[in-house]
Amino acid sequence: MASRIKRTMLSPISLMPEMVGDFITRFGSKKLKEELCGEITDKFLEILLGGMDIAFTLSSGYRKNIKGFEGRYLFRTADNLVSASAAFKDGNMHVHEDSIDDWGARVTFKDAKALRAFLFSQNQDILNSILANEVEVDGNLNYIYKFGFMARDLAKRLGVG
Amino acid sequence: MSQITIKDISLQDYNLTERVKNLKKAYFRAMPEICVERPHWITEFHLKNNLFKKDKITILDKARAYRFALEKRTPVIWHTRSYEKGMKPFDIKDTSLFAGSTTSKFKGVPLYPEFIALALWPELWTISKRKSNPFFLSEEDAKKLNYDIFPHWMENTIQELARKKYHPPEMKVFERLVFFLASKPNCISHTLPDFSKAINKGLRAIIDEAEERKSKTPDQSKIEFYTAISEALEGIIAYSKNLSKKARELADKENDPALKKELLDIAEINSHAPEFPARTFREGLTTVWLCWTAIHLENPNVGLSLGRLDQILYNLYRKDIDNKVITINDAIELISCLWLKIGDHVPAMPDAGEQLFGGTGSNQAITIGGVDKDGRDAVNDLTYVMLRATELMKLRDPNLNARYYSGINSKEYLKRLCEANVNTGATPALHNDKAVIKALTSKGDSLEHARDYGVIGCVEPGSNGRSYGATGAILFNLTSVLELTLFNGRHRHTGMDALISKETGDHNAFKIFDEFKNAFAEQTRWLVEKAANLNNIFGRIHQDFYPTPILSVLFEGPMEKGKDVIQGGALINSSGATIIGLADVADSLSAIQKLVFEEKTVSFRELLDALNKNFEGCEVLQKRLMNPDKTPKYGNEDPAADTNVRWIVELMDRAFGEKENYRGGRYRVGYWTMTNHAGFGRLMKATPNGRKAHENFTSGITPVSAVTPHLTKALNSVAKQPVECLSSGVALNLKYTPEKDNGKMLDNFAASVEGYFDDMDGKRDGGMEIQFNITTHDKFVEAVKNPDAEEYRELLVRVSGYTAYFKDLNPQMQKEIIDRTEYLLSTGKMIPFEPFPLHER
């Protein structure tokens, strides 16, 4: 995940045209592309949030998604063995590997595959995953819709959407 | 005295004009396009006026927002371009006789970010290409929604406002989606305004009335209400004037003298209507149309209905015909153009919604025929003109509903309604005036008001412009009640570890059938409580954040009370719950009663095991459960089965009827399921009537498919149910086979309807409603294989309430329609069929 130092170092790239930022993001998100297109691993959530973090740093177009947005997300498995949180503030994304209490939206998912289907599957959307009982959502549903868009927007920028 | 002056009521010599043919062709060619105009202007107004930060949005705030949007919106006279499948643009030769449109697009998808438009957010890049009913969305508009519109509404949608303000525990039950659906996060719900005042007095006179009432009241809330009315109506007038101005501009540039004249006609009509009283039939229709666009600017396009247009426009029609201002041909052309305008929009539906409920239009019901307020025959020439236009157009929207009062309306009229069904394959739906009026008066409506009912959304009756019915407020999955009863408060879909409701006893606890029924009743009351509570919470959020000044103008009551309809301003303030799964649950109760408690041939444990195994290895039991000769089935005049249906409808009526809604009215219950019986069926496990997991439930009040071999018995079982418990409408869906001897078929058809509606001299109430698909099993199967073939592209079907294009329905719903019981009228018997396999799209 992009640390603050990494972000500071990479941030000049975001001043370049959007296409350049997207190109470099694509280059730097190989792992995420693999997770999206191929075999999924237990690291999916971590890699996804990391990929988003990098993309927000590198791509001015992608970063526009979180301009003025303040939201806190908690992602976890039902057994709490996997959990991570993402907070958006001041145009930045902050990813934590642990749980937070003051989330605006919480996504509890069965496994990595279910989370991927929830966020990315072309023939499924957020409601469908809830119907299949593979994902449970608490809090503000609109946050989930926004996150869903940002995830798919990233996939599009990576050329896999 | 009869108002029929036309000689041939079929009007078969009249056909579509070239103008309408061109428009219709373009209509079917065009894919719906998402329009961002409404959300853009509404969001801008909210930002400029700081409305996102307010604890409450007043009716005046809303009225000003709508005036702003109406003044700013693009005045489209004739559309020039749309997109077809594959997102290819094509040119349109639009010469509609009516200017303006619901959105800025030829066939548009209006967005209401106040409700559930944000559910489309994840799909913005893919919605143009999705498999089920794609919507065209340009990249530029997708970006506008993502960056400039949706973010502002994240904390301000109806559902989120309700969650934040009330933290209702019922929300968790609702969000599991398998117990009930509440419509209010999506819309203000099905309802029925009346345009008479707008047509006959004009909007300027209503503004004057509001101003006068304002000047006479010291009550600040009333002053605000009347000011809001004026603001909103000024907006509608401004929109019409803008259309007029635009038409004149286009006329100035037009070289074709015929088109120039048409544009100048539009300019003249729109400079007068709807501001002033309509002088001609066309001006009357223009007033309806412009008020309708304004209503859809204010309210989501879900089940808003237009009422008895053949009644309220008849005088203008008669005058123009008598004065030779128009011919019947002109009238059919005008109505056809209006029907296309009314159908110029499609509700926004996320992909999962498409998969569960796909193919729905906006369910805009229009009502014709029946009796007037004094109980006299109200069928007139315009009734037949509208019927003929509908027959020629075969459109999904508007959804035509015909009233019939046996003994008052003529037999020829009934036969003509049957003929229109044969010719269109699916419309109009037929309503039994006698039974419906009895149902409405049993709930307190006056006789005069009940007689003046119109149909709302799908099939729901409500007094025209008096009943703010919100008839589709709750979609209640009755099969979940059965599930909670069978599994002691738990639900197999949400997991057997979690207690959802309350424990009412496991299978060992029930020694007699009545004990099981008691548990069922207790689970019913529990779920009804949750559904009604949540609906009331959403209703209060509507009151605080979604006042409806435009709708209030078109109801009787708000002007007199100085109160918005959403606050209880209308004369009648009921809410509606519609029940899904009646026949499957009733047959399940009958199976349990007979096999488990009476014959004791199967233990409860064995039955539950079979359900949990989805009848794998229990095929003998499943066959027995499905066999009407061995297990009582509703729809066969079997006393035990029909009694269980009656017990359920009385239970539901009591459970909902005792609940008060947020406007001080009561809940009414109906049995029309739209596509929810397929959607809920997909989620639910096997049931004791022999239905396997994930198979469709049965629609509306219809008996389960393929277990009712005799038409007359099926009709009688339904017709004996008490209408006072069905006051929010029913949909009885039947399939008749087209027959070669059309004359004889129509005789049998009309006789079947008469028989079903018959109250047997008060021995029963008679059936309330019936609707048909007159298409063969084979044709439907072919249509699945070749959805884009010309003959199937416009194949119209009745779902359970509304009409739809067969090709737009999801595979599960297509299967449900194909598998419906099909009767041959000449024999009155069911035609055997093999269940259609569920296919992939």
JSON list of N, CA, C and O in Angstrom, two decimals, chain B residues 258-287:
[
{"chain": "B", "resi": 258, "resn": "ALA", "atom": "N", "xyz": [-46.83, 22.47, -45.05]},
{"chain": "B", "resi": 258, "resn": "ALA", "atom": "CA", "xyz": [-47.65, 21.62, -44.18]},
{"chain": "B", "resi": 258, "resn": "ALA", "atom": "C", "xyz": [-47.03, 21.53, -42.78]},
{"chain": "B", "resi": 258, "resn": "ALA", "atom": "O", "xyz": [-47.73, 21.66, -41.76]},
{"chain": "B", "resi": 259, "resn": "LEU", "atom": "N", "xyz": [-45.71, 21.33, -42.76]},
{"chain": "B", "resi": 259, "resn": "LEU", "atom": "CA", "xyz": [-45.03, 21.23, -41.46]},
{"chain": "B", "resi": 259, "resn": "LEU", "atom": "C", "xyz": [-45.05, 22.59, -40.75]},
{"chain": "B", "resi": 259, "resn": "LEU", "atom": "O", "xyz": [-45.19, 22.67, -39.53]},
{"chain": "B", "resi": 260, "resn": "LYS", "atom": "N", "xyz": [-44.90, 23.64, -41.53]},
{"chain": "B", "resi": 260, "resn": "LYS", "atom": "CA", "xyz": [-44.94, 25.00, -40.95]},
{"chain": "B", "resi": 260, "resn": "LYS", "atom": "C", "xyz": [-46.28, 25.21, -40.23]},
{"chain": "B", "resi": 260, "resn": "LYS", "atom": "O", "xyz": [-46.33, 25.70, -39.10]},
{"chain": "B", "resi": 261, "resn": "LYS", "atom": "N", "xyz": [-47.34, 24.79, -40.90]},
{"chain": "B", "resi": 261, "resn": "LYS", "atom": "CA", "xyz": [-48.66, 24.97, -40.29]},
{"chain": "B", "resi": 261, "resn": "LYS", "atom": "C", "xyz": [-48.79, 24.13, -39.01]},
{"chain": "B", "resi": 261, "resn": "LYS", "atom": "O", "xyz": [-49.32, 24.59, -37.99]},
{"chain": "B", "resi": 262, "resn": "GLU", "atom": "N", "xyz": [-48.27, 22.92, -39.07]},
{"chain": "B", "resi": 262, "resn": "GLU", "atom": "CA", "xyz": [-48.35, 22.07, -37.88]},
{"chain": "B", "resi": 262, "resn": "GLU", "atom": "C", "xyz": [-47.60, 22.69, -36.71]},
{"chain": "B", "resi": 262, "resn": "GLU", "atom": "O", "xyz": [-48.06, 22.65, -35.57]},
{"chain": "B", "resi": 263, "resn": "LEU", "atom": "N", "xyz": [-46.45, 23.27, -37.02]},
{"chain": "B", "resi": 263, "resn": "LEU", "atom": "CA", "xyz": [-45.67, 23.92, -35.96]},
{"chain": "B", "resi": 263, "resn": "LEU", "atom": "C", "xyz": [-46.40, 25.14, -35.41]},
{"chain": "B", "resi": 263, "resn": "LEU", "atom": "O", "xyz": [-46.41, 25.38, -34.19]},
{"chain": "B", "resi": 264, "resn": "LEU", "atom": "N", "xyz": [-47.02, 25.88, -36.29]},
{"chain": "B", "resi": 264, "resn": "LEU", "atom": "CA", "xyz": [-47.78, 27.05, -35.83]},
{"chain": "B", "resi": 264, "resn": "LEU", "atom": "C", "xyz": [-49.00, 26.64, -35.01]},
{"chain": "B", "resi": 264, "resn": "LEU", "atom": "O", "xyz": [-49.36, 27.31, -34.04]},
{"chain": "B", "resi": 265, "resn": "ASP", "atom": "N", "xyz": [-49.60, 25.51, -35.39]},
{"chain": "B", "resi": 265, "resn": "ASP", "atom": "CA", "xyz": [-50.72, 24.97, -34.59]},
{"chain": "B", "resi": 265, "resn": "ASP", "atom": "C", "xyz": [-50.24, 24.64, -33.18]},
{"chain": "B", "resi": 265, "resn": "ASP", "atom": "O", "xyz": [-50.90, 24.97, -32.19]},
{"chain": "B", "resi": 266, "resn": "ILE", "atom": "N", "xyz": [-49.11, 23.96, -33.12]},
{"chain": "B", "resi": 266, "resn": "ILE", "atom": "CA", "xyz": [-48.54, 23.60, -31.80]},
{"chain": "B", "resi": 266, "resn": "ILE", "atom": "C", "xyz": [-48.27, 24.87, -31.00]},
{"chain": "B", "resi": 266, "resn": "ILE", "atom": "O", "xyz": [-48.59, 24.96, -29.81]},
{"chain": "B", "resi": 267, "resn": "ALA", "atom": "N", "xyz": [-47.68, 25.86, -31.69]},
{"chain": "B", "resi": 267, "resn": "ALA", "atom": "CA", "xyz": [-47.37, 27.13, -31.01]},
{"chain": "B", "resi": 267, "resn": "ALA", "atom": "C", "xyz": [-48.64, 27.76, -30.44]},
{"chain": "B", "resi": 267, "resn": "ALA", "atom": "O", "xyz": [-48.66, 28.23, -29.29]},
{"chain": "B", "resi": 268, "resn": "GLU", "atom": "N", "xyz": [-49.68, 27.73, -31.21]},
{"chain": "B", "resi": 268, "resn": "GLU", "atom": "CA", "xyz": [-50.93, 28.35, -30.78]},
{"chain": "B", "resi": 268, "resn": "GLU", "atom": "C", "xyz": [-51.54, 27.55, -29.60]},
{"chain": "B", "resi": 268, "resn": "GLU", "atom": "O", "xyz": [-51.95, 28.12, -28.58]},
{"chain": "B", "resi": 269, "resn": "ILE", "atom": "N", "xyz": [-51.58, 26.25, -29.76]},
{"chain": "B", "resi": 269, "resn": "ILE", "atom": "CA", "xyz": [-52.20, 25.41, -28.70]},
{"chain": "B", "resi": 269, "resn": "ILE", "atom": "C", "xyz": [-51.43, 25.54, -27.39]},
{"chain": "B", "resi": 269, "resn": "ILE", "atom": "O", "xyz": [-52.02, 25.71, -26.32]},
{"chain": "B", "resi": 270, "resn": "ASN", "atom": "N", "xyz": [-50.10, 25.51, -27.48]},
{"chain": "B", "resi": 270, "resn": "ASN", "atom": "CA", "xyz": [-49.31, 25.57, -26.26]},
{"chain": "B", "resi": 270, "resn": "ASN", "atom": "C", "xyz": [-49.25, 26.97, -25.65]},
{"chain": "B", "resi": 270, "resn": "ASN", "atom": "O", "xyz": [-48.87, 27.12, -24.49]},
{"chain": "B", "resi": 271, "resn": "SER", "atom": "N", "xyz": [-49.63, 27.95, -26.43]},
{"chain": "B", "resi": 271, "resn": "SER", "atom": "CA", "xyz": [-49.69, 29.29, -25.81]},
{"chain": "B", "resi": 271, "resn": "SER", "atom": "C", "xyz": [-50.99, 29.43, -25.00]},
{"chain": "B", "resi": 271, "resn": "SER", "atom": "O", "xyz": [-51.10, 30.29, -24.13]},
{"chain": "B", "resi": 272, "resn": "HIS", "atom": "N", "xyz": [-51.93, 28.55, -25.27]},
{"chain": "B", "resi": 272, "resn": "HIS", "atom": "CA", "xyz": [-53.23, 28.64, -24.58]},
{"chain": "B", "resi": 272, "resn": "HIS", "atom": "C", "xyz": [-53.35, 27.58, -23.47]},
{"chain": "B", "resi": 272, "resn": "HIS", "atom": "O", "xyz": [-53.71, 27.89, -22.33]},
{"chain": "B", "resi": 273, "resn": "ALA", "atom": "N", "xyz": [-53.09, 26.33, -23.84]},
{"chain": "B", "resi": 273, "resn": "ALA", "atom": "CA", "xyz": [-53.20, 25.24, -22.86]},
{"chain": "B", "resi": 273, "resn": "ALA", "atom": "C", "xyz": [-51.82, 24.99, -22.25]},
{"chain": "B", "resi": 273, "resn": "ALA", "atom": "O", "xyz": [-50.82, 25.15, -22.96]},
{"chain": "B", "resi": 274, "resn": "PRO", "atom": "N", "xyz": [-51.76, 24.63, -21.02]},
{"chain": "B", "resi": 274, "resn": "PRO", "atom": "CA", "xyz": [-52.84, 24.36, -20.06]},
{"chain": "B", "resi": 274, "resn": "PRO", "atom": "C", "xyz": [-53.21, 25.59, -19.22]},
{"chain": "B", "resi": 274, "resn": "PRO", "atom": "O", "xyz": [-53.93, 25.45, -18.24]},
{"chain": "B", "resi": 275, "resn": "GLU", "atom": "N", "xyz": [-52.73, 26.75, -19.61]},
{"chain": "B", "resi": 275, "resn": "GLU", "atom": "CA", "xyz": [-52.97, 27.93, -18.76]},
{"chain": "B", "resi": 275, "resn": "GLU", "atom": "C", "xyz": [-54.48, 28.25, -18.68]},
{"chain": "B", "resi": 275, "resn": "GLU", "atom": "O", "xyz": [-54.99, 28.59, -17.61]},
{"chain": "B", "resi": 276, "resn": "PHE", "atom": "N", "xyz": [-55.13, 28.11, -19.82]},
{"chain": "B", "resi": 276, "resn": "PHE", "atom": "CA", "xyz": [-56.55, 28.49, -19.87]},
{"chain": "B", "resi": 276, "resn": "PHE", "atom": "C", "xyz": [-57.43, 27.27, -20.18]},
{"chain": "B", "resi": 276, "resn": "PHE", "atom": "O", "xyz": [-56.90, 26.24, -20.61]},
{"chain": "B", "resi": 277, "resn": "PRO", "atom": "N", "xyz": [-58.74, 27.40, -19.98]},
{"chain": "B", "resi": 277, "resn": "PRO", "atom": "CA", "xyz": [-59.61, 26.24, -20.22]},
{"chain": "B", "resi": 277, "resn": "PRO", "atom": "C", "xyz": [-59.46, 25.72, -21.65]},
{"chain": "B", "resi": 277, "resn": "PRO", "atom": "O", "xyz": [-59.36, 26.52, -22.60]},
{"chain": "B", "resi": 278, "resn": "ALA", "atom": "N", "xyz": [-59.42, 24.41, -21.79]},
{"chain": "B", "resi": 278, "resn": "ALA", "atom": "CA", "xyz": [-59.28, 23.82, -23.12]},
{"chain": "B", "resi": 278, "resn": "ALA", "atom": "C", "xyz": [-60.52, 24.11, -23.95]},
{"chain": "B", "resi": 278, "resn": "ALA", "atom": "O", "xyz": [-61.64, 23.94, -23.48]},
{"chain": "B", "resi": 279, "resn": "ARG", "atom": "N", "xyz": [-60.29, 24.54, -25.20]},
{"chain": "B", "resi": 279, "resn": "ARG", "atom": "CA", "xyz": [-61.41, 24.86, -26.08]},
{"chain": "B", "resi": 279, "resn": "ARG", "atom": "C", "xyz": [-61.72, 23.72, -27.04]},
{"chain": "B", "resi": 279, "resn": "ARG", "atom": "O", "xyz": [-62.80, 23.65, -27.60]},
{"chain": "B", "resi": 280, "resn": "THR", "atom": "N", "xyz": [-60.71, 22.90, -27.25]},
{"chain": "B", "resi": 280, "resn": "THR", "atom": "CA", "xyz": [-60.90, 21.80, -28.20]},
{"chain": "B", "resi": 280, "resn": "THR", "atom": "C", "xyz": [-60.42, 20.49, -27.58]},
{"chain": "B", "resi": 280, "resn": "THR", "atom": "O", "xyz": [-59.75, 20.50, -26.54]},
{"chain": "B", "resi": 281, "resn": "PHE", "atom": "N", "xyz": [-60.77, 19.41, -28.24]},
{"chain": "B", "resi": 281, "resn": "PHE", "atom": "CA", "xyz": [-60.31, 18.09, -27.79]},
{"chain": "B", "resi": 281, "resn": "PHE", "atom": "C", "xyz": [-58.78, 18.05, -27.74]},
{"chain": "B", "resi": 281, "resn": "PHE", "atom": "O", "xyz": [-58.20, 17.59, -26.76]},
{"chain": "B", "resi": 282, "resn": "ARG", "atom": "N", "xyz": [-58.16, 18.58, -28.77]},
{"chain": "B", "resi": 282, "resn": "ARG", "atom": "CA", "xyz": [-56.69, 18.55, -28.80]},
{"chain": "B", "resi": 282, "resn": "ARG", "atom": "C", "xyz": [-56.09, 19.38, -27.67]},
{"chain": "B", "resi": 282, "resn": "ARG", "atom": "O", "xyz": [-55.09, 18.99, -27.07]},
{"chain": "B", "resi": 283, "resn": "GLU", "atom": "N", "xyz": [-56.70, 20.51, -27.38]},
{"chain": "B", "resi": 283, "resn": "GLU", "atom": "CA", "xyz": [-56.19, 21.31, -26.25]},
{"chain": "B", "resi": 283, "resn": "GLU", "atom": "C", "xyz": [-56.40, 20.56, -24.93]},
{"chain": "B", "resi": 283, "resn": "GLU", "atom": "O", "xyz": [-55.55, 20.63, -24.03]},
{"chain": "B", "resi": 284, "resn": "GLY", "atom": "N", "xyz": [-57.50, 19.86, -24.82]},
{"chain": "B", "resi": 284, "resn": "GLY", "atom": "CA", "xyz": [-57.74, 19.06, -23.62]},
{"chain": "B", "resi": 284, "resn": "GLY", "atom": "C", "xyz": [-56.66, 18.00, -23.45]},
{"chain": "B", "resi": 284, "resn": "GLY", "atom": "O", "xyz": [-56.11, 17.81, -22.36]},
{"chain": "B", "resi": 285, "resn": "LEU", "atom": "N", "xyz": [-56.35, 17.32, -24.54]},
{"chain": "B", "resi": 285, "resn": "LEU", "atom": "CA", "xyz": [-55.29, 16.30, -24.49]},
{"chain": "B", "resi": 285, "resn": "LEU", "atom": "C", "xyz": [-53.94, 16.94, -24.18]},
{"chain": "B", "resi": 285, "resn": "LEU", "atom": "O", "xyz": [-53.13, 16.37, -23.44]},
{"chain": "B", "resi": 286, "resn": "THR", "atom": "N", "xyz": [-53.71, 18.13, -24.72]},
{"chain": "B", "resi": 286, "resn": "THR", "atom": "CA", "xyz": [-52.45, 18.84, -24.46]},
{"chain": "B", "resi": 286, "resn": "THR", "atom": "C", "xyz": [-52.33, 19.18, -22.96]},
{"chain": "B", "resi": 286, "resn": "THR", "atom": "O", "xyz": [-51.25, 19.06, -22.37]},
{"chain": "B", "resi": 287, "resn": "THR", "atom": "N", "xyz": [-53.44, 19.61, -22.38]},
{"chain": "B", "resi": 287, "resn": "THR", "atom": "CA", "xyz": [-53.41, 19.91, -20.94]},
{"chain": "B", "resi": 287, "resn": "THR", "atom": "C", "xyz": [-53.06, 18.66, -20.13]},
{"chain": "B", "resi": 287, "resn": "THR", "atom": "O", "xyz": [-52.22, 18.70, -19.23]}
]
